[in-house]
Amino acid sequence: MVRDVIIRKLDIKTILSSSNTIHITELGCSVGPNTFSSMQHIVEALKDKYLYQDQLIDSSKSIPEFQIFFNDQVTNDFNTLFCLLPVDRSYYTSGVPGSFHGRLFPSRSIHFAHCSTSIHWLSKIPKELLDKNSPAWNKGLIDYVGASNVEIVNAYVAQFERDMEMFFNARAEEIVPGGMMVLVSPFLGYVRLLGFFWF
């Protein structure tokens, strides 16, 4: 699905109008091999899109270079991540520690943003859950699994809405016109929902 939307919708001509390097970010990368597999698939799809569109535009240009910014919390083990990088990768890499709920990159600097199964993490525990006098007090628990109190659920929903507003506002500043963002999110157990966003 990601490859298909890249091929059909991404405007390579616009995003490469000022540079021959495509900047990609993997938001919430962790340290496992899934992030490398996702990035390789995205790079291959972008190359295919470029080659397809290049035939229609200008066959004298060379294939663009790819810079991937691996992002996760500052507590992520970036040393392990970089030790596991595939030797035969076709992209340059760097680490960007910090919360993806806020700005991480300069304005209009990212061509493609990807976030797989980490968008559901909240930036913080809702403060109402920690207040013993609040109707949403959760008896010291940090989740709402099995919570019968609707106030607990509402506190999490409100925090998620605030976080998503910050997330989308930050990406709107960082992604170039014509760029793309793909979100893969766990929902209702292990069902995946894909979101494609064009800028």
mmCIF file with all atom_site columns, C-alpha atoms in Angstrom:
data_model
loop_
_atom_site.group_PDB
_atom_site.id
_atom_site.type_symbol
_atom_site.label_atom_id
_atom_site.label_alt_id
_atom_site.label_comp_id
_atom_site.label_asym_id
_atom_site.label_entity_id
_atom_site.label_seq_id
_atom_site.pdbx_PDB_ins_code
_atom_site.Cartn_x
_atom_site.Cartn_y
_atom_site.Cartn_z
_atom_site.occupancy
_atom_site.B_iso_or_equiv
_atom_site.pdbx_formal_charge
_atom_site.auth_seq_id
_atom_site.auth_comp_id
_atom_site.auth_asym_id
_atom_site.auth_atom_id
_atom_site.pdbx_PDB_model_num
ATOM 1   C CA . MET A 1 1   ? 0.000   0.000  0.000   1.00 0.00 ? 1   MET A CA 1
ATOM 2   C CA . VAL A 1 2   ? 2.802   2.424  0.846   1.00 0.00 ? 2   VAL A CA 1
ATOM 3   C CA . ARG A 1 3   ? 4.588   1.710  -2.442  1.00 0.00 ? 3   ARG A CA 1
ATOM 4   C CA . ASP A 1 4   ? 1.340   2.137  -4.363  1.00 0.00 ? 4   ASP A CA 1
ATOM 5   C CA . VAL A 1 5   ? 0.568   5.533  -2.836  1.00 0.00 ? 5   VAL A CA 1
ATOM 6   C CA . ILE A 1 6   ? 4.139   6.719  -3.452  1.00 0.00 ? 6   ILE A CA 1
ATOM 7   C CA . ILE A 1 7   ? 3.933   5.692  -7.100  1.00 0.00 ? 7   ILE A CA 1
ATOM 8   C CA . ARG A 1 8   ? 0.468   7.179  -7.630  1.00 0.00 ? 8   ARG A CA 1
ATOM 9   C CA . LYS A 1 9   ? 0.530   10.337 -5.503  1.00 0.00 ? 9   LYS A CA 1
ATOM 10  C CA . LEU A 1 10  ? 3.993   11.606 -4.539  1.00 0.00 ? 10  LEU A CA 1
ATOM 11  C CA . ASP A 1 11  ? 5.144   14.623 -6.563  1.00 0.00 ? 11  ASP A CA 1
ATOM 12  C CA . ILE A 1 12  ? 8.841   13.845 -7.075  1.00 0.00 ? 12  ILE A CA 1
ATOM 13  C CA . LYS A 1 13  ? 9.337   16.742 -9.502  1.00 0.00 ? 13  LYS A CA 1
ATOM 14  C CA . THR A 1 14  ? 8.212   19.299 -6.903  1.00 0.00 ? 14  THR A CA 1
ATOM 15  C CA . ILE A 1 15  ? 10.130  17.853 -3.961  1.00 0.00 ? 15  ILE A CA 1
ATOM 16  C CA . LEU A 1 16  ? 13.360  17.589 -5.973  1.00 0.00 ? 16  LEU A CA 1
ATOM 17  C CA . SER A 1 17  ? 13.113  21.063 -7.492  1.00 0.00 ? 17  SER A CA 1
ATOM 18  C CA . SER A 1 18  ? 15.732  22.503 -5.113  1.00 0.00 ? 18  SER A CA 1
ATOM 19  C CA . SER A 1 19  ? 17.904  19.477 -4.243  1.00 0.00 ? 19  SER A CA 1
ATOM 20  C CA . ASN A 1 20  ? 18.886  16.019 -5.456  1.00 0.00 ? 20  ASN A CA 1
ATOM 21  C CA . THR A 1 21  ? 18.628  14.563 -1.942  1.00 0.00 ? 21  THR A CA 1
ATOM 22  C CA . ILE A 1 22  ? 15.386  13.168 -0.557  1.00 0.00 ? 22  ILE A CA 1
ATOM 23  C CA . HIS A 1 23  ? 15.076  13.608 3.216   1.00 0.00 ? 23  HIS A CA 1
ATOM 24  C CA . ILE A 1 24  ? 13.086  10.866 4.950   1.00 0.00 ? 24  ILE A CA 1
ATOM 25  C CA . THR A 1 25  ? 12.285  10.565 8.629   1.00 0.00 ? 25  THR A CA 1
ATOM 26  C CA . GLU A 1 26  ? 11.350  7.416  10.510  1.00 0.00 ? 26  GLU A CA 1
ATOM 27  C CA . LEU A 1 27  ? 9.452   8.654  13.579  1.00 0.00 ? 27  LEU A CA 1
ATOM 28  C CA . GLY A 1 28  ? 9.599   6.288  16.567  1.00 0.00 ? 28  GLY A CA 1
ATOM 29  C CA . CYS A 1 29  ? 12.224  3.983  15.060  1.00 0.00 ? 29  CYS A CA 1
ATOM 30  C CA . SER A 1 30  ? 13.188  1.973  18.187  1.00 0.00 ? 30  SER A CA 1
ATOM 31  C CA . VAL A 1 31  ? 16.126  -0.404 17.578  1.00 0.00 ? 31  VAL A CA 1
ATOM 32  C CA . GLY A 1 32  ? 14.645  -3.392 15.786  1.00 0.00 ? 32  GLY A CA 1
ATOM 33  C CA . PRO A 1 33  ? 15.071  -4.582 12.198  1.00 0.00 ? 33  PRO A CA 1
ATOM 34  C CA . ASN A 1 34  ? 11.526  -3.528 11.207  1.00 0.00 ? 34  ASN A CA 1
ATOM 35  C CA . THR A 1 35  ? 12.626  0.081  10.839  1.00 0.00 ? 35  THR A CA 1
ATOM 36  C CA . PHE A 1 36  ? 15.361  -0.881 8.349   1.00 0.00 ? 36  PHE A CA 1
ATOM 37  C CA . SER A 1 37  ? 12.986  -3.014 6.321   1.00 0.00 ? 37  SER A CA 1
ATOM 38  C CA . SER A 1 38  ? 10.443  -0.185 6.153   1.00 0.00 ? 38  SER A CA 1
ATOM 39  C CA . MET A 1 39  ? 13.066  2.349  5.131   1.00 0.00 ? 39  MET A CA 1
ATOM 40  C CA . GLN A 1 40  ? 14.494  0.090  2.418   1.00 0.00 ? 40  GLN A CA 1
ATOM 41  C CA . HIS A 1 41  ? 11.015  -0.463 0.960   1.00 0.00 ? 41  HIS A CA 1
ATOM 42  C CA . ILE A 1 42  ? 10.336  3.275  0.989   1.00 0.00 ? 42  ILE A CA 1
ATOM 43  C CA . VAL A 1 43  ? 13.689  4.088  -0.649  1.00 0.00 ? 43  VAL A CA 1
ATOM 44  C CA . GLU A 1 44  ? 13.061  1.465  -3.360  1.00 0.00 ? 44  GLU A CA 1
ATOM 45  C CA . ALA A 1 45  ? 9.556   2.835  -4.002  1.00 0.00 ? 45  ALA A CA 1
ATOM 46  C CA . LEU A 1 46  ? 10.925  6.382  -4.226  1.00 0.00 ? 46  LEU A CA 1
ATOM 47  C CA . LYS A 1 47  ? 13.612  5.243  -6.685  1.00 0.00 ? 47  LYS A CA 1
ATOM 48  C CA . ASP A 1 48  ? 10.988  3.501  -8.801  1.00 0.00 ? 48  ASP A CA 1
ATOM 49  C CA . LYS A 1 49  ? 8.782   6.594  -8.718  1.00 0.00 ? 49  LYS A CA 1
ATOM 50  C CA . TYR A 1 50  ? 11.732  8.764  -9.711  1.00 0.00 ? 50  TYR A CA 1
ATOM 51  C CA . LEU A 1 51  ? 12.723  6.469  -12.574 1.00 0.00 ? 51  LEU A CA 1
ATOM 52  C CA . TYR A 1 52  ? 9.123   6.295  -13.801 1.00 0.00 ? 52  TYR A CA 1
ATOM 53  C CA . GLN A 1 53  ? 8.593   10.052 -13.579 1.00 0.00 ? 53  GLN A CA 1
ATOM 54  C CA . ASP A 1 54  ? 12.127  10.700 -14.860 1.00 0.00 ? 54  ASP A CA 1
ATOM 55  C CA . GLN A 1 55  ? 11.244  8.987  -18.138 1.00 0.00 ? 55  GLN A CA 1
ATOM 56  C CA . LEU A 1 56  ? 8.477   11.530 -18.481 1.00 0.00 ? 56  LEU A CA 1
ATOM 57  C CA . ILE A 1 57  ? 10.528  14.555 -17.417 1.00 0.00 ? 57  ILE A CA 1
ATOM 58  C CA . ASP A 1 58  ? 14.300  14.512 -17.969 1.00 0.00 ? 58  ASP A CA 1
ATOM 59  C CA . SER A 1 59  ? 16.318  11.343 -18.493 1.00 0.00 ? 59  SER A CA 1
ATOM 60  C CA . SER A 1 60  ? 19.649  13.165 -18.049 1.00 0.00 ? 60  SER A CA 1
ATOM 61  C CA . LYS A 1 61  ? 19.289  13.473 -14.252 1.00 0.00 ? 61  LYS A CA 1
ATOM 62  C CA . SER A 1 62  ? 20.872  10.966 -11.854 1.00 0.00 ? 62  SER A CA 1
ATOM 63  C CA . ILE A 1 63  ? 18.967  9.030  -9.204  1.00 0.00 ? 63  ILE A CA 1
ATOM 64  C CA . PRO A 1 64  ? 18.641  11.155 -6.055  1.00 0.00 ? 64  PRO A CA 1
ATOM 65  C CA . GLU A 1 65  ? 20.477  10.404 -2.835  1.00 0.00 ? 65  GLU A CA 1
ATOM 66  C CA . PHE A 1 66  ? 18.533  9.495  0.296   1.00 0.00 ? 66  PHE A CA 1
ATOM 67  C CA . GLN A 1 67  ? 19.091  10.793 3.831   1.00 0.00 ? 67  GLN A CA 1
ATOM 68  C CA . ILE A 1 68  ? 17.126  9.009  6.566   1.00 0.00 ? 68  ILE A CA 1
ATOM 69  C CA . PHE A 1 69  ? 16.673  10.596 9.976   1.00 0.00 ? 69  PHE A CA 1
ATOM 70  C CA . PHE A 1 70  ? 15.921  7.912  12.559  1.00 0.00 ? 70  PHE A CA 1
ATOM 71  C CA . ASN A 1 71  ? 13.941  9.473  15.402  1.00 0.00 ? 71  ASN A CA 1
ATOM 72  C CA . ASP A 1 72  ? 12.956  8.196  18.819  1.00 0.00 ? 72  ASP A CA 1
ATOM 73  C CA . GLN A 1 73  ? 12.951  9.294  22.444  1.00 0.00 ? 73  GLN A CA 1
ATOM 74  C CA . VAL A 1 74  ? 16.273  10.366 23.949  1.00 0.00 ? 74  VAL A CA 1
ATOM 75  C CA . THR A 1 75  ? 16.260  7.137  25.987  1.00 0.00 ? 75  THR A CA 1
ATOM 76  C CA . ASN A 1 76  ? 16.271  4.995  22.810  1.00 0.00 ? 76  ASN A CA 1
ATOM 77  C CA . ASP A 1 77  ? 19.402  2.892  22.325  1.00 0.00 ? 77  ASP A CA 1
ATOM 78  C CA . PHE A 1 78  ? 20.727  4.637  19.211  1.00 0.00 ? 78  PHE A CA 1
ATOM 79  C CA . ASN A 1 79  ? 24.080  2.817  19.580  1.00 0.00 ? 79  ASN A CA 1
ATOM 80  C CA . THR A 1 80  ? 22.339  -0.522 19.034  1.00 0.00 ? 80  THR A CA 1
ATOM 81  C CA . LEU A 1 81  ? 20.290  0.957  16.189  1.00 0.00 ? 81  LEU A CA 1
ATOM 82  C CA . PHE A 1 82  ? 23.403  2.110  14.327  1.00 0.00 ? 82  PHE A CA 1
ATOM 83  C CA . CYS A 1 83  ? 25.314  -1.116 15.037  1.00 0.00 ? 83  CYS A CA 1
ATOM 84  C CA . LEU A 1 84  ? 22.485  -3.021 13.314  1.00 0.00 ? 84  LEU A CA 1
ATOM 85  C CA . LEU A 1 85  ? 22.342  -0.814 10.194  1.00 0.00 ? 85  LEU A CA 1
ATOM 86  C CA . PRO A 1 86  ? 22.402  -2.926 7.030   1.00 0.00 ? 86  PRO A CA 1
ATOM 87  C CA . VAL A 1 87  ? 25.836  -2.814 5.410   1.00 0.00 ? 87  VAL A CA 1
ATOM 88  C CA . ASP A 1 88  ? 24.349  -2.746 1.909   1.00 0.00 ? 88  ASP A CA 1
ATOM 89  C CA . ARG A 1 89  ? 21.892  0.096  2.558   1.00 0.00 ? 89  ARG A CA 1
ATOM 90  C CA . SER A 1 90  ? 21.357  2.641  -0.194  1.00 0.00 ? 90  SER A CA 1
ATOM 91  C CA . TYR A 1 91  ? 20.881  5.671  2.055   1.00 0.00 ? 91  TYR A CA 1
ATOM 92  C CA . TYR A 1 92  ? 22.732  7.913  4.508   1.00 0.00 ? 92  TYR A CA 1
ATOM 93  C CA . THR A 1 93  ? 21.630  7.948  8.140   1.00 0.00 ? 93  THR A CA 1
ATOM 94  C CA . SER A 1 94  ? 21.540  10.063 11.250  1.00 0.00 ? 94  SER A CA 1
ATOM 95  C CA . GLY A 1 95  ? 19.782  9.926  14.592  1.00 0.00 ? 95  GLY A CA 1
ATOM 96  C CA . VAL A 1 96  ? 17.398  12.575 15.848  1.00 0.00 ? 96  VAL A CA 1
ATOM 97  C CA . PRO A 1 97  ? 16.563  12.097 19.533  1.00 0.00 ? 97  PRO A CA 1
ATOM 98  C CA . GLY A 1 98  ? 13.422  13.738 20.886  1.00 0.00 ? 98  GLY A CA 1
ATOM 99  C CA . SER A 1 99  ? 9.662   13.478 21.069  1.00 0.00 ? 99  SER A CA 1
ATOM 100 C CA . PHE A 1 100 ? 7.880   13.394 17.711  1.00 0.00 ? 100 PHE A CA 1
ATOM 101 C CA . HIS A 1 101 ? 5.012   15.279 19.328  1.00 0.00 ? 101 HIS A CA 1
ATOM 102 C CA . GLY A 1 102 ? 6.963   18.490 18.730  1.00 0.00 ? 102 GLY A CA 1
ATOM 103 C CA . ARG A 1 103 ? 9.261   19.996 16.113  1.00 0.00 ? 103 ARG A CA 1
ATOM 104 C CA . LEU A 1 104 ? 12.375  17.980 15.245  1.00 0.00 ? 104 LEU A CA 1
ATOM 105 C CA . PHE A 1 105 ? 13.474  19.462 11.901  1.00 0.00 ? 105 PHE A CA 1
ATOM 106 C CA . PRO A 1 106 ? 13.814  22.846 10.189  1.00 0.00 ? 106 PRO A CA 1
ATOM 107 C CA . SER A 1 107 ? 10.846  24.199 8.270   1.00 0.00 ? 107 SER A CA 1
ATOM 108 C CA . ARG A 1 108 ? 10.202  22.613 4.883   1.00 0.00 ? 108 ARG A CA 1
ATOM 109 C CA . SER A 1 109 ? 13.111  20.152 5.165   1.00 0.00 ? 109 SER A CA 1
ATOM 110 C CA . ILE A 1 110 ? 11.453  16.693 5.127   1.00 0.00 ? 110 ILE A CA 1
ATOM 111 C CA . HIS A 1 111 ? 10.183  15.104 1.909   1.00 0.00 ? 111 HIS A CA 1
ATOM 112 C CA . PHE A 1 112 ? 8.743   11.902 3.345   1.00 0.00 ? 112 PHE A CA 1
ATOM 113 C CA . ALA A 1 113 ? 7.744   11.125 6.945   1.00 0.00 ? 113 ALA A CA 1
ATOM 114 C CA . HIS A 1 114 ? 6.964   7.601  8.149   1.00 0.00 ? 114 HIS A CA 1
ATOM 115 C CA . CYS A 1 115 ? 5.649   6.505  11.531  1.00 0.00 ? 115 CYS A CA 1
ATOM 116 C CA . SER A 1 116 ? 4.855   2.850  12.077  1.00 0.00 ? 116 SER A CA 1
ATOM 117 C CA . THR A 1 117 ? 3.114   1.531  15.192  1.00 0.00 ? 117 THR A CA 1
ATOM 118 C CA . SER A 1 118 ? 4.349   4.260  17.526  1.00 0.00 ? 118 SER A CA 1
ATOM 119 C CA . ILE A 1 119 ? 1.865   7.079  16.932  1.00 0.00 ? 119 ILE A CA 1
ATOM 120 C CA . HIS A 1 120 ? -0.361  5.759  19.735  1.00 0.00 ? 120 HIS A CA 1
ATOM 121 C CA . TRP A 1 121 ? 2.240   6.528  22.430  1.00 0.00 ? 121 TRP A CA 1
ATOM 122 C CA . LEU A 1 122 ? 1.279   9.581  24.456  1.00 0.00 ? 122 LEU A CA 1
ATOM 123 C CA . SER A 1 123 ? 3.694   12.377 25.296  1.00 0.00 ? 123 SER A CA 1
ATOM 124 C CA . LYS A 1 124 ? 2.819   12.082 28.983  1.00 0.00 ? 124 LYS A CA 1
ATOM 125 C CA . ILE A 1 125 ? 0.390   10.568 31.453  1.00 0.00 ? 125 ILE A CA 1
ATOM 126 C CA . PRO A 1 126 ? -2.718  12.768 31.673  1.00 0.00 ? 126 PRO A CA 1
ATOM 127 C CA . LYS A 1 127 ? -2.369  14.832 34.855  1.00 0.00 ? 127 LYS A CA 1
ATOM 128 C CA . GLU A 1 128 ? -5.928  14.002 35.946  1.00 0.00 ? 128 GLU A CA 1
ATOM 129 C CA . LEU A 1 129 ? -4.935  10.366 36.429  1.00 0.00 ? 129 LEU A CA 1
ATOM 130 C CA . LEU A 1 130 ? -2.336  11.278 39.035  1.00 0.00 ? 130 LEU A CA 1
ATOM 131 C CA . ASP A 1 131 ? -4.582  13.525 41.128  1.00 0.00 ? 131 ASP A CA 1
ATOM 132 C CA . LYS A 1 132 ? -6.306  11.550 43.915  1.00 0.00 ? 132 LYS A CA 1
ATOM 133 C CA . ASN A 1 133 ? -9.019  14.205 44.085  1.00 0.00 ? 133 ASN A CA 1
ATOM 134 C CA . SER A 1 134 ? -9.816  13.981 40.377  1.00 0.00 ? 134 SER A CA 1
ATOM 135 C CA . PRO A 1 135 ? -12.779 11.929 39.114  1.00 0.00 ? 135 PRO A CA 1
ATOM 136 C CA . ALA A 1 136 ? -10.278 10.482 36.622  1.00 0.00 ? 136 ALA A CA 1
ATOM 137 C CA . TRP A 1 137 ? -7.826  9.274  39.268  1.00 0.00 ? 137 TRP A CA 1
ATOM 138 C CA . ASN A 1 138 ? -6.640  5.854  38.103  1.00 0.00 ? 138 ASN A CA 1
ATOM 139 C CA . LYS A 1 139 ? -5.338  4.465  41.409  1.00 0.00 ? 139 LYS A CA 1
ATOM 140 C CA . GLY A 1 140 ? -1.724  4.811  40.269  1.00 0.00 ? 140 GLY A CA 1
ATOM 141 C CA . LEU A 1 141 ? -2.195  2.863  37.039  1.00 0.00 ? 141 LEU A CA 1
ATOM 142 C CA . ILE A 1 142 ? -0.868  4.277  33.775  1.00 0.00 ? 142 ILE A CA 1
ATOM 143 C CA . ASP A 1 143 ? -3.281  2.498  31.429  1.00 0.00 ? 143 ASP A CA 1
ATOM 144 C CA . TYR A 1 144 ? -7.029  2.283  31.004  1.00 0.00 ? 144 TYR A CA 1
ATOM 145 C CA . VAL A 1 145 ? -7.388  -1.400 30.147  1.00 0.00 ? 145 VAL A CA 1
ATOM 146 C CA . GLY A 1 146 ? -10.565 -2.548 31.808  1.00 0.00 ? 146 GLY A CA 1
ATOM 147 C CA . ALA A 1 147 ? -11.289 0.910  33.235  1.00 0.00 ? 147 ALA A CA 1
ATOM 148 C CA . SER A 1 148 ? -14.957 1.265  34.090  1.00 0.00 ? 148 SER A CA 1
ATOM 149 C CA . ASN A 1 149 ? -14.628 4.970  34.855  1.00 0.00 ? 149 ASN A CA 1
ATOM 150 C CA . VAL A 1 150 ? -15.447 7.012  31.744  1.00 0.00 ? 150 VAL A CA 1
ATOM 151 C CA . GLU A 1 151 ? -13.411 9.921  33.186  1.00 0.00 ? 151 GLU A CA 1
ATOM 152 C CA . ILE A 1 152 ? -10.246 7.830  32.878  1.00 0.00 ? 152 ILE A CA 1
ATOM 153 C CA . VAL A 1 153 ? -10.945 7.061  29.231  1.00 0.00 ? 153 VAL A CA 1
ATOM 154 C CA . ASN A 1 154 ? -11.829 10.720 28.562  1.00 0.00 ? 154 ASN A CA 1
ATOM 155 C CA . ALA A 1 155 ? -8.526  11.853 30.115  1.00 0.00 ? 155 ALA A CA 1
ATOM 156 C CA . TYR A 1 156 ? -6.587  9.592  27.750  1.00 0.00 ? 156 TYR A CA 1
ATOM 157 C CA . VAL A 1 157 ? -8.644  10.688 24.754  1.00 0.00 ? 157 VAL A CA 1
ATOM 158 C CA . ALA A 1 158 ? -8.073  14.372 25.600  1.00 0.00 ? 158 ALA A CA 1
ATOM 159 C CA . GLN A 1 159 ? -4.306  13.809 25.955  1.00 0.00 ? 159 GLN A CA 1
ATOM 160 C CA . PHE A 1 160 ? -4.222  11.909 22.653  1.00 0.00 ? 160 PHE A CA 1
ATOM 161 C CA . GLU A 1 161 ? -6.062  14.763 20.919  1.00 0.00 ? 161 GLU A CA 1
ATOM 162 C CA . ARG A 1 162 ? -3.575  17.321 22.311  1.00 0.00 ? 162 ARG A CA 1
ATOM 163 C CA . ASP A 1 163 ? -0.649  15.142 21.259  1.00 0.00 ? 163 ASP A CA 1
ATOM 164 C CA . MET A 1 164 ? -2.004  14.612 17.749  1.00 0.00 ? 164 MET A CA 1
ATOM 165 C CA . GLU A 1 165 ? -2.558  18.331 17.306  1.00 0.00 ? 165 GLU A CA 1
ATOM 166 C CA . MET A 1 166 ? 1.092   18.958 18.267  1.00 0.00 ? 166 MET A CA 1
ATOM 167 C CA . PHE A 1 167 ? 2.254   16.090 16.026  1.00 0.00 ? 167 PHE A CA 1
ATOM 168 C CA . PHE A 1 168 ? 0.358   17.285 12.936  1.00 0.00 ? 168 PHE A CA 1
ATOM 169 C CA . ASN A 1 169 ? 1.289   20.944 13.486  1.00 0.00 ? 169 ASN A CA 1
ATOM 170 C CA . ALA A 1 170 ? 4.979   19.993 13.721  1.00 0.00 ? 170 ALA A CA 1
ATOM 171 C CA . ARG A 1 171 ? 4.874   17.854 10.570  1.00 0.00 ? 171 ARG A CA 1
ATOM 172 C CA . ALA A 1 172 ? 2.963   20.586 8.696   1.00 0.00 ? 172 ALA A CA 1
ATOM 173 C CA . GLU A 1 173 ? 5.917   22.893 9.373   1.00 0.00 ? 173 GLU A CA 1
ATOM 174 C CA . GLU A 1 174 ? 8.617   20.334 8.583   1.00 0.00 ? 174 GLU A CA 1
ATOM 175 C CA . ILE A 1 175 ? 7.318   18.615 5.425   1.00 0.00 ? 175 ILE A CA 1
ATOM 176 C CA . VAL A 1 176 ? 7.960   20.304 2.087   1.00 0.00 ? 176 VAL A CA 1
ATOM 177 C CA . PRO A 1 177 ? 5.103   21.188 -0.277  1.00 0.00 ? 177 PRO A CA 1
ATOM 178 C CA . GLY A 1 178 ? 4.413   18.081 -2.348  1.00 0.00 ? 178 GLY A CA 1
ATOM 179 C CA . GLY A 1 179 ? 5.872   15.850 0.386   1.00 0.00 ? 179 GLY A CA 1
ATOM 180 C CA . MET A 1 180 ? 4.118   12.922 2.035   1.00 0.00 ? 180 MET A CA 1
ATOM 181 C CA . MET A 1 181 ? 3.561   11.343 5.439   1.00 0.00 ? 181 MET A CA 1
ATOM 182 C CA . VAL A 1 182 ? 2.507   7.739  6.083   1.00 0.00 ? 182 VAL A CA 1
ATOM 183 C CA . LEU A 1 183 ? 1.193   6.581  9.456   1.00 0.00 ? 183 LEU A CA 1
ATOM 184 C CA . VAL A 1 184 ? 0.727   2.932  10.378  1.00 0.00 ? 184 VAL A CA 1
ATOM 185 C CA . SER A 1 185 ? -1.082  2.597  13.678  1.00 0.00 ? 185 SER A CA 1
ATOM 186 C CA . PRO A 1 186 ? -2.190  -0.288 15.877  1.00 0.00 ? 186 PRO A CA 1
ATOM 187 C CA . PHE A 1 187 ? -5.884  0.015  16.619  1.00 0.00 ? 187 PHE A CA 1
ATOM 188 C CA . LEU A 1 188 ? -8.329  -2.287 18.369  1.00 0.00 ? 188 LEU A CA 1
ATOM 189 C CA . GLY A 1 189 ? -5.766  -4.955 19.110  1.00 0.00 ? 189 GLY A CA 1
ATOM 190 C CA . TYR A 1 190 ? -3.485  -5.614 16.184  1.00 0.00 ? 190 TYR A CA 1
ATOM 191 C CA . VAL A 1 191 ? -5.563  -4.266 13.309  1.00 0.00 ? 191 VAL A CA 1
ATOM 192 C CA . ARG A 1 192 ? -3.535  -1.828 11.206  1.00 0.00 ? 192 ARG A CA 1
ATOM 193 C CA . LEU A 1 193 ? -4.817  1.439  9.876   1.00 0.00 ? 193 LEU A CA 1
ATOM 194 C CA . LEU A 1 194 ? -2.819  3.303  7.272   1.00 0.00 ? 194 LEU A CA 1
ATOM 195 C CA . GLY A 1 195 ? -3.028  7.039  6.820   1.00 0.00 ? 195 GLY A CA 1
ATOM 196 C CA . PHE A 1 196 ? -1.562  8.878  3.850   1.00 0.00 ? 196 PHE A CA 1
ATOM 197 C CA . PHE A 1 197 ? -1.150  12.637 4.003   1.00 0.00 ? 197 PHE A CA 1
ATOM 198 C CA . TRP A 1 198 ? 0.021   14.971 1.246   1.00 0.00 ? 198 TRP A CA 1
ATOM 199 C CA . PHE A 1 199 ? 1.394   18.439 1.879   1.00 0.00 ? 199 PHE A CA 1
#
